[in-house]
C-alpha cells in the first residue's frame, strides 16, 4: 500500500482520541503525516508579521528546545523601573481593604478641576502671591473654568468675570496670563484632550481622533426601506407632538380668557345687584347705547316674561311645518335645518311682544356664568340667563356630538314616509316605539305609550302626546276587549301604513271610530292588560305581570337601540313606579285631564296678556302642597298651551319633527332634556296638550326623591337629592313645566345642570318678582346639590366640546 | 469610497509622491544608480546599524519612514524590514549605510495597493487560510482609507452604510494596508507610569500637543496624562485613586483583578486604551469604549494597586471572542503575568459556560503567549488522564474544549503545533513523547503564578438584556 494513496479521514472533534505515552508510542514512521489530513490551523497572526525575524526565531527555538531560551526571546524596547522620586510623588500609603473593592462608577466624577498647574503657572502664582493669596487649586479652578467655557474662541474678560467668582484684579491677572499661555499653547486647549470627531466626517481619517461615538447601531440586517419608513414616522410624530403643544397652548389661552370673563361677569352682576338692576334694564340700556360689537353674531332676543314663551311657540310652528318634508333626511341635513329655527326665532318680528332688548352674545355668556355664580342671594337672575351658548351656529336645536358616543346614520326605513297623510305618518312614526296602551286601573286608554323596565325592575311607562289623545282617551278597554284579544300582538307595521295611506284624511285627527276600526283591523296596535287580572284590586303583582305581558306583547322594533337611549331621559331617572304611585298617578291624571280641559275651554278666548297674572298666581302658590301645585301647574300649562296653540297642521309638523329627531338623534344618547322638553313643547303647541303635561307630571310625582334628576334630565350622573329638598323640588317641577317653552333650553343638550338652573331662572323671571320663592328655592337647591365646578362653569361642558373639535 | 485622507495623512503622502523618486516594491532588487549621498529620503531602503540583544552589531535592511532635522542634525526614522515595528527608531546619519541605498522605483510594475512601500505587502492574494480569516476579521470596514485607495478593493464596503468607518465590533484591525505614515511611527518617546518609564512601541493618539515631549507623565492609578512632572504632582494632590476605578473581582495574594465598564467609566477606559495602544500595534481606538469591559490586573503594595496588565473583552461577542486586547505592561513582561491574564480570561469564560478565543490578529508576542498557555493547559489535561481498567486513556477535542473553555479550533491548532496528533491504524491518536512531557513538567515548575478559581467573584451579566452595552 502506497503511503501517498492513503487518505486520512477528517478529524472529528467529537471522536475520542486515544493517548499514547512514552514507550507505548507506536512507530509513526509508517503513518501519514498529520499535516496531510488535518488542515493546518492558522496562527491568527498577520501574515507578514508572522514571517518576522524574531518570531520565527523564537518559534523555531521553541520547536527545538520545547522551552524558551533567553536568547530566543523577541526583543522589545526596554522599560525602566527606576523612577527614584516615586515615593515623593505618590505620597502616603494605601492599606488594602479586607473586602473586595467596590466602586460606584458614576460617583467617580469629583469636582476637581481637570487643569493641572505646571511650573510656568507656579511662577505666576508665586508672583501673584506677593500681592494676594491664591492657592494652586484656586488657580486651577479658574483656568479650568476659562478653558471649559471657551472653545476655539476664547472667553472675553467680561465673560470671565461672570465665570469666576474672584477678585477683579485676580481675574484680570489670571485672565491675561491665561490668554497669553493659550496663544502659545500647541494644542487646542490647555487641558490636553483627545481629539474629537467632527460631525461632517472630515475627521474620519485623522489618526489622532479617537473614541468616536458609535453612531450607527450594529445592524444585524440592513433594511434601508425600513429606516426610511421609521424616519418618516418619527417626523410625523414630531409634527403631531408640536401640534399637540400648540393646541394645549391655545386651550390654556382660552381657559384664561374664560376665567377673565367669569370674573368680569361676577363684577357686572355685583354692580347690578348694588344698582338693583334685577331685570337687566340698566344693563340693556347700557348695551343698547353701545355700538354692536360682535358683528358675526345675530343678536338673540331676550326672552322676557311670559310673552316670550308664547312667541317662541308661535315662531316654532311655522318653521317645523315647513320643514316637514326634510324629516327623512340624513343627519347632516338635519343639522342644517336645525340651524334655521334660531334664526327664525330671532329674526321673526314679534307683533305681540313689547320691543325686546337686544343682547350681545357676550352678555348671554355672562349669564351662563351668572346663573351658577349667584346662589347666595335670593336675587332674581336675569331673564336672559336661559339664552344658550352663543357660539353655536346651529342654534337651539344644535346637534352636538358627544365624546364616547357612536352615531349611526338615520334609519331611513323608519323615517321614510310611504304614506301621504301627515297624521297617519305621524301615527306611523309613533308606532315604532309607542303603542296605544290601555291600563287596568283606571280602566282607560292612556294613549300612546311604551313600557320600559326601570331600575329594580319597576315598570315605567313613557307616554307620548299626540293630537289624537283626546280621542284615544275615550277608548274604553271594554271596547277593545270585545274584539281585540287576539290582535294585540300583531305586527301591523307594514299594512298599517298601506291601509291608511289609502285613506286620505282632510282632518288632522282621526276620529274615535276610525281608530277603533284601525285597531280592530289590526292596523293599529293596542295593548291592554289581560282581562282576568282586571278585578284584582290589590295587585302589585298583577300590575307587574300585566306590565310584563305588555312588554312581551310589545313588538320590539328595530329601533330598540333608541329605547336604550331614551332611558337617559328624565323619566328613566325617576327610577320606576310603585303600584301605589302608579294608581295615584292615574287618578291625578284623570283629575288633571279634567281640569285642563276645563281650563282649555275657559281660556280659549282669553287674551294673551291675561296669562301673566294668572301665571304669577300659580307660581306663588306652588309651595302649598304637591298635588295642588301640580294641578295648578298643569292647568297653567295647558292654558298657555291653548293660547299659543297654532293651527293643528302646524303642530303636526312639530310632532313629526320631534319623532324624527328622536330617531336620528337618539341612537345612542340624545340628551334627555331636549327630549322631554320637546315633548313638552309639543304638548304646548298641540291644542289638548294634556298628555305631555302628564308626562312631566309623571316624572315629578312618581319619584319625589328623584325630582331634580328628572328635571336635570340629561345630566350624566343624576344629582343626589335627598328628601329634605322635597318642597323645593316641587317648585322645580313646576318651573320645569313652565320653562320648556323656551326654545333655547332645548338646545342646551350638553350641559344639563346649568340648563336646569336656567329653567329656574326663567321661571323666576317670568314672575317678575324678585323674591319669588320658587326661583330662590331652586337656586338654593342647586347650591346645595350641584358640585361647585358644575355650578361655576358650564364651561366644563364647553371645554369638552372644544376638545372634541380640536 | 472617495474618502480623502486627512490633511495630515494626505499631505504626508503627497509629499511622498512629489519626491519623484521611483518606488521600489518590497523585495525588489536594488537600483543600479545609487543616489548621491545626503539625499536619503522617505521610502529609501538601506542597511542600518542595529545592535541585537546579544550586543552584536547587525546591518539589517531598513526603510526610511521619516526624516527630521533637529538643530541641524538629521534624524531618520527607520523601520527594519522583517522586524517588528516596535523596534523602529530614530537613528542618526552615521548609522546609515549610505553606500547601499535602494531608492524606491517610480512606477513599479505591480503597483502596491496601498501605495506605500513598507513591510506590509498590499497584495491581496495571501495563502488561503490567511485571507479567509482576514476576510472575516476585516469585513465591513477598514481602519482608515487613504486618498490613493483603489475603489475596486473596497467596493463591498459601500453596502455597509458607513463606507469609511471600520466595523464597530472588536478592538483590533487586521488590515493595516491603509495606515498612513503617521500611525506607522511612534509618536511618544517615553511614558512615565508610577515607578516605570516605558518606551512606547507604537503610535498612540494621545493629544497631539503631548507627542513631542521627552516624557509623558501618567498618573499611575487613573492613567491621566500630563505634560510635565509638575502637572502630575498637581494632579496627584487631587486624585485619590489608589486602584483602578472598578470593582475588584479577584484577589489572591497581591494579585487583584478589577472590572471596569467601558461605558460607565469612560475616562479611565480611554486612558487605559491610549496607554495600551502604545504597545499594541493592531489595536484600534476608532470607536468609543462602550461595548467593552476592561479587566485590569494589579499588584498590590503599600502604595496601592499597581497596574500590571489588562485585557479587554466585548460585552457581547458575536465571534466567541473572550479577549479583545490583552497586554502585560513591558516592565512586567516575561514574568508569567501574560499567562496569568490569559488564564484569567478563560476562567471568566468557564464561569460564563462558553468557549472563547482571543480576537485576531494576534501579535507575535500574543501568539507565543497563547500557544504557550494552550499547550500547557492541554498537556496538563492530557497528562492528568489516567488509564481506566487497562484501557488506554482517551479524550475528544470537544471535551478538552469544554474543560478548558479554549475554543475547539485553538485546541486543534495547539495539538498540531505540539505535533501530538497523529494518524495511526485508521484513527487519530494523541502521542505524548518524552521530551514533550519533560518540557511541560519543567515549564510547569516555573509557572508559579496561577489563577485560583475560588478567589474569583464574578457573575456574568447578560448584556443583551441591558440594552446596548
JSON list of N, CA and C in Angstrom, two decimals, chain B residues 296-329:
[
{"chain": "B", "resi": 296, "resn": "UNK", "atom": "N", "xyz": [-8.50, 44.70, 34.62]},
{"chain": "B", "resi": 296, "resn": "UNK", "atom": "CA", "xyz": [-7.17, 45.22, 34.92]},
{"chain": "B", "resi": 296, "resn": "UNK", "atom": "C", "xyz": [-6.56, 44.38, 36.03]},
{"chain": "B", "resi": 297, "resn": "UNK", "atom": "N", "xyz": [-5.41, 43.86, 35.73]},
{"chain": "B", "resi": 297, "resn": "UNK", "atom": "CA", "xyz": [-4.70, 43.08, 36.73]},
{"chain": "B", "resi": 297, "resn": "UNK", "atom": "C", "xyz": [-3.75, 44.01, 37.49]},
{"chain": "B", "resi": 298, "resn": "UNK", "atom": "N", "xyz": [-3.77, 43.93, 38.78]},
{"chain": "B", "resi": 298, "resn": "UNK", "atom": "CA", "xyz": [-2.92, 44.81, 39.57]},
{"chain": "B", "resi": 298, "resn": "UNK", "atom": "C", "xyz": [-2.11, 43.99, 40.56]},
{"chain": "B", "resi": 299, "resn": "UNK", "atom": "N", "xyz": [-1.06, 44.62, 40.96]},
{"chain": "B", "resi": 299, "resn": "UNK", "atom": "CA", "xyz": [-0.25, 44.04, 42.02]},
{"chain": "B", "resi": 299, "resn": "UNK", "atom": "C", "xyz": [-0.25, 45.03, 43.16]},
{"chain": "B", "resi": 300, "resn": "UNK", "atom": "N", "xyz": [-0.57, 44.55, 44.31]},
{"chain": "B", "resi": 300, "resn": "UNK", "atom": "CA", "xyz": [-0.71, 45.46, 45.44]},
{"chain": "B", "resi": 300, "resn": "UNK", "atom": "C", "xyz": [0.61, 45.65, 46.17]},
{"chain": "B", "resi": 301, "resn": "UNK", "atom": "N", "xyz": [0.89, 46.90, 46.51]},
{"chain": "B", "resi": 301, "resn": "UNK", "atom": "CA", "xyz": [1.89, 47.15, 47.56]},
{"chain": "B", "resi": 301, "resn": "UNK", "atom": "C", "xyz": [1.37, 48.30, 48.39]},
{"chain": "B", "resi": 302, "resn": "UNK", "atom": "N", "xyz": [2.18, 48.77, 49.30]},
{"chain": "B", "resi": 302, "resn": "UNK", "atom": "CA", "xyz": [1.66, 49.75, 50.26]},
{"chain": "B", "resi": 302, "resn": "UNK", "atom": "C", "xyz": [1.20, 51.05, 49.60]},
{"chain": "B", "resi": 303, "resn": "UNK", "atom": "N", "xyz": [1.61, 51.27, 48.37]},
{"chain": "B", "resi": 303, "resn": "UNK", "atom": "CA", "xyz": [1.19, 52.49, 47.69]},
{"chain": "B", "resi": 303, "resn": "UNK", "atom": "C", "xyz": [-0.16, 52.35, 47.00]},
{"chain": "B", "resi": 304, "resn": "UNK", "atom": "N", "xyz": [-0.52, 51.13, 46.77]},
{"chain": "B", "resi": 304, "resn": "UNK", "atom": "CA", "xyz": [-1.80, 50.93, 46.11]},
{"chain": "B", "resi": 304, "resn": "UNK", "atom": "C", "xyz": [-1.76, 49.74, 45.17]},
{"chain": "B", "resi": 305, "resn": "UNK", "atom": "N", "xyz": [-2.78, 49.68, 44.34]},
{"chain": "B", "resi": 305, "resn": "UNK", "atom": "CA", "xyz": [-2.89, 48.58, 43.39]},
{"chain": "B", "resi": 305, "resn": "UNK", "atom": "C", "xyz": [-2.28, 49.04, 42.06]},
{"chain": "B", "resi": 306, "resn": "UNK", "atom": "N", "xyz": [-1.12, 48.51, 41.74]},
{"chain": "B", "resi": 306, "resn": "UNK", "atom": "CA", "xyz": [-0.42, 48.96, 40.55]},
{"chain": "B", "resi": 306, "resn": "UNK", "atom": "C", "xyz": [-0.80, 48.12, 39.35]},
{"chain": "B", "resi": 307, "resn": "UNK", "atom": "N", "xyz": [-1.08, 48.81, 38.29]},
{"chain": "B", "resi": 307, "resn": "UNK", "atom": "CA", "xyz": [-1.49, 48.09, 37.09]},
{"chain": "B", "resi": 307, "resn": "UNK", "atom": "C", "xyz": [-0.31, 47.30, 36.53]},
{"chain": "B", "resi": 308, "resn": "UNK", "atom": "N", "xyz": [-0.59, 46.05, 36.22]},
{"chain": "B", "resi": 308, "resn": "UNK", "atom": "CA", "xyz": [0.41, 45.15, 35.65]},
{"chain": "B", "resi": 308, "resn": "UNK", "atom": "C", "xyz": [0.08, 44.88, 34.20]},
{"chain": "B", "resi": 309, "resn": "UNK", "atom": "N", "xyz": [-1.18, 44.67, 33.97]},
{"chain": "B", "resi": 309, "resn": "UNK", "atom": "CA", "xyz": [-1.63, 44.40, 32.61]},
{"chain": "B", "resi": 309, "resn": "UNK", "atom": "C", "xyz": [-3.14, 44.42, 32.59]},
{"chain": "B", "resi": 310, "resn": "UNK", "atom": "N", "xyz": [-3.66, 44.16, 31.47]},
{"chain": "B", "resi": 310, "resn": "UNK", "atom": "CA", "xyz": [-5.13, 44.18, 31.39]},
{"chain": "B", "resi": 310, "resn": "UNK", "atom": "C", "xyz": [-5.53, 43.40, 30.16]},
{"chain": "B", "resi": 311, "resn": "UNK", "atom": "N", "xyz": [-6.79, 43.03, 30.13]},
{"chain": "B", "resi": 311, "resn": "UNK", "atom": "CA", "xyz": [-7.36, 42.63, 28.85]},
{"chain": "B", "resi": 311, "resn": "UNK", "atom": "C", "xyz": [-8.76, 43.21, 28.76]},
{"chain": "B", "resi": 312, "resn": "UNK", "atom": "N", "xyz": [-9.14, 43.49, 27.55]},
{"chain": "B", "resi": 312, "resn": "UNK", "atom": "CA", "xyz": [-10.49, 44.00, 27.34]},
{"chain": "B", "resi": 312, "resn": "UNK", "atom": "C", "xyz": [-11.31, 42.88, 26.72]},
{"chain": "B", "resi": 313, "resn": "UNK", "atom": "N", "xyz": [-12.60, 43.04, 26.83]},
{"chain": "B", "resi": 313, "resn": "UNK", "atom": "CA", "xyz": [-13.48, 41.97, 26.40]},
{"chain": "B", "resi": 313, "resn": "UNK", "atom": "C", "xyz": [-14.78, 42.59, 25.96]},
{"chain": "B", "resi": 314, "resn": "UNK", "atom": "N", "xyz": [-15.26, 42.17, 24.84]},
{"chain": "B", "resi": 314, "resn": "UNK", "atom": "CA", "xyz": [-16.55, 42.68, 24.39]},
{"chain": "B", "resi": 314, "resn": "UNK", "atom": "C", "xyz": [-17.66, 42.16, 25.31]},
{"chain": "B", "resi": 315, "resn": "UNK", "atom": "N", "xyz": [-18.57, 43.02, 25.61]},
{"chain": "B", "resi": 315, "resn": "UNK", "atom": "CA", "xyz": [-19.69, 42.58, 26.44]},
{"chain": "B", "resi": 315, "resn": "UNK", "atom": "C", "xyz": [-20.47, 41.49, 25.74]},
{"chain": "B", "resi": 316, "resn": "UNK", "atom": "N", "xyz": [-20.65, 41.69, 24.46]},
{"chain": "B", "resi": 316, "resn": "UNK", "atom": "CA", "xyz": [-21.29, 40.65, 23.66]},
{"chain": "B", "resi": 316, "resn": "UNK", "atom": "C", "xyz": [-20.42, 40.43, 22.45]},
{"chain": "B", "resi": 317, "resn": "UNK", "atom": "N", "xyz": [-19.96, 39.22, 22.31]},
{"chain": "B", "resi": 317, "resn": "UNK", "atom": "CA", "xyz": [-19.14, 38.94, 21.13]},
{"chain": "B", "resi": 317, "resn": "UNK", "atom": "C", "xyz": [-19.90, 38.00, 20.22]},
{"chain": "B", "resi": 318, "resn": "UNK", "atom": "N", "xyz": [-19.90, 38.37, 18.95]},
{"chain": "B", "resi": 318, "resn": "UNK", "atom": "CA", "xyz": [-20.58, 37.50, 18.00]},
{"chain": "B", "resi": 318, "resn": "UNK", "atom": "C", "xyz": [-19.67, 36.40, 17.50]},
{"chain": "B", "resi": 319, "resn": "UNK", "atom": "N", "xyz": [-18.40, 36.52, 17.83]},
{"chain": "B", "resi": 319, "resn": "UNK", "atom": "CA", "xyz": [-17.46, 35.56, 17.26]},
{"chain": "B", "resi": 319, "resn": "UNK", "atom": "C", "xyz": [-16.70, 34.78, 18.33]},
{"chain": "B", "resi": 320, "resn": "UNK", "atom": "N", "xyz": [-17.33, 34.60, 19.45]},
{"chain": "B", "resi": 320, "resn": "UNK", "atom": "CA", "xyz": [-16.74, 33.81, 20.54]},
{"chain": "B", "resi": 320, "resn": "UNK", "atom": "C", "xyz": [-15.44, 34.40, 21.07]},
{"chain": "B", "resi": 321, "resn": "UNK", "atom": "N", "xyz": [-15.27, 35.66, 20.89]},
{"chain": "B", "resi": 321, "resn": "UNK", "atom": "CA", "xyz": [-14.06, 36.25, 21.46]},
{"chain": "B", "resi": 321, "resn": "UNK", "atom": "C", "xyz": [-14.25, 36.42, 22.97]},
{"chain": "B", "resi": 322, "resn": "UNK", "atom": "N", "xyz": [-13.27, 35.97, 23.69]},
{"chain": "B", "resi": 322, "resn": "UNK", "atom": "CA", "xyz": [-13.33, 36.23, 25.12]},
{"chain": "B", "resi": 322, "resn": "UNK", "atom": "C", "xyz": [-12.26, 37.23, 25.54]},
{"chain": "B", "resi": 323, "resn": "UNK", "atom": "N", "xyz": [-11.48, 37.64, 24.57]},
{"chain": "B", "resi": 323, "resn": "UNK", "atom": "CA", "xyz": [-10.50, 38.69, 24.81]},
{"chain": "B", "resi": 323, "resn": "UNK", "atom": "C", "xyz": [-10.44, 39.56, 23.56]},
{"chain": "B", "resi": 324, "resn": "UNK", "atom": "N", "xyz": [-10.43, 40.86, 23.78]},
{"chain": "B", "resi": 324, "resn": "UNK", "atom": "CA", "xyz": [-10.26, 41.75, 22.64]},
{"chain": "B", "resi": 324, "resn": "UNK", "atom": "C", "xyz": [-8.80, 42.16, 22.54]},
{"chain": "B", "resi": 325, "resn": "UNK", "atom": "N", "xyz": [-8.36, 42.91, 23.51]},
{"chain": "B", "resi": 325, "resn": "UNK", "atom": "CA", "xyz": [-6.95, 43.26, 23.57]},
{"chain": "B", "resi": 325, "resn": "UNK", "atom": "C", "xyz": [-6.39, 42.72, 24.86]},
{"chain": "B", "resi": 326, "resn": "UNK", "atom": "N", "xyz": [-5.17, 42.35, 24.82]},
{"chain": "B", "resi": 326, "resn": "UNK", "atom": "CA", "xyz": [-4.55, 41.85, 26.05]},
{"chain": "B", "resi": 326, "resn": "UNK", "atom": "C", "xyz": [-3.12, 42.36, 26.08]},
{"chain": "B", "resi": 327, "resn": "UNK", "atom": "N", "xyz": [-2.73, 42.81, 27.25]},
{"chain": "B", "resi": 327, "resn": "UNK", "atom": "CA", "xyz": [-1.41, 43.43, 27.35]},
{"chain": "B", "resi": 327, "resn": "UNK", "atom": "C", "xyz": [-0.84, 43.28, 28.75]},
{"chain": "B", "resi": 328, "resn": "UNK", "atom": "N", "xyz": [0.37, 42.87, 28.78]},
{"chain": "B", "resi": 328, "resn": "UNK", "atom": "CA", "xyz": [1.14, 42.99, 30.00]},
{"chain": "B", "resi": 328, "resn": "UNK", "atom": "C", "xyz": [2.08, 44.17, 29.79]},
{"chain": "B", "resi": 329, "resn": "UNK", "atom": "N", "xyz": [2.05, 45.08, 30.71]},
{"chain": "B", "resi": 329, "resn": "UNK", "atom": "CA", "xyz": [2.90, 46.25, 30.53]},
{"chain": "B", "resi": 329, "resn": "UNK", "atom": "C", "xyz": [4.37, 45.81, 30.50]}
]
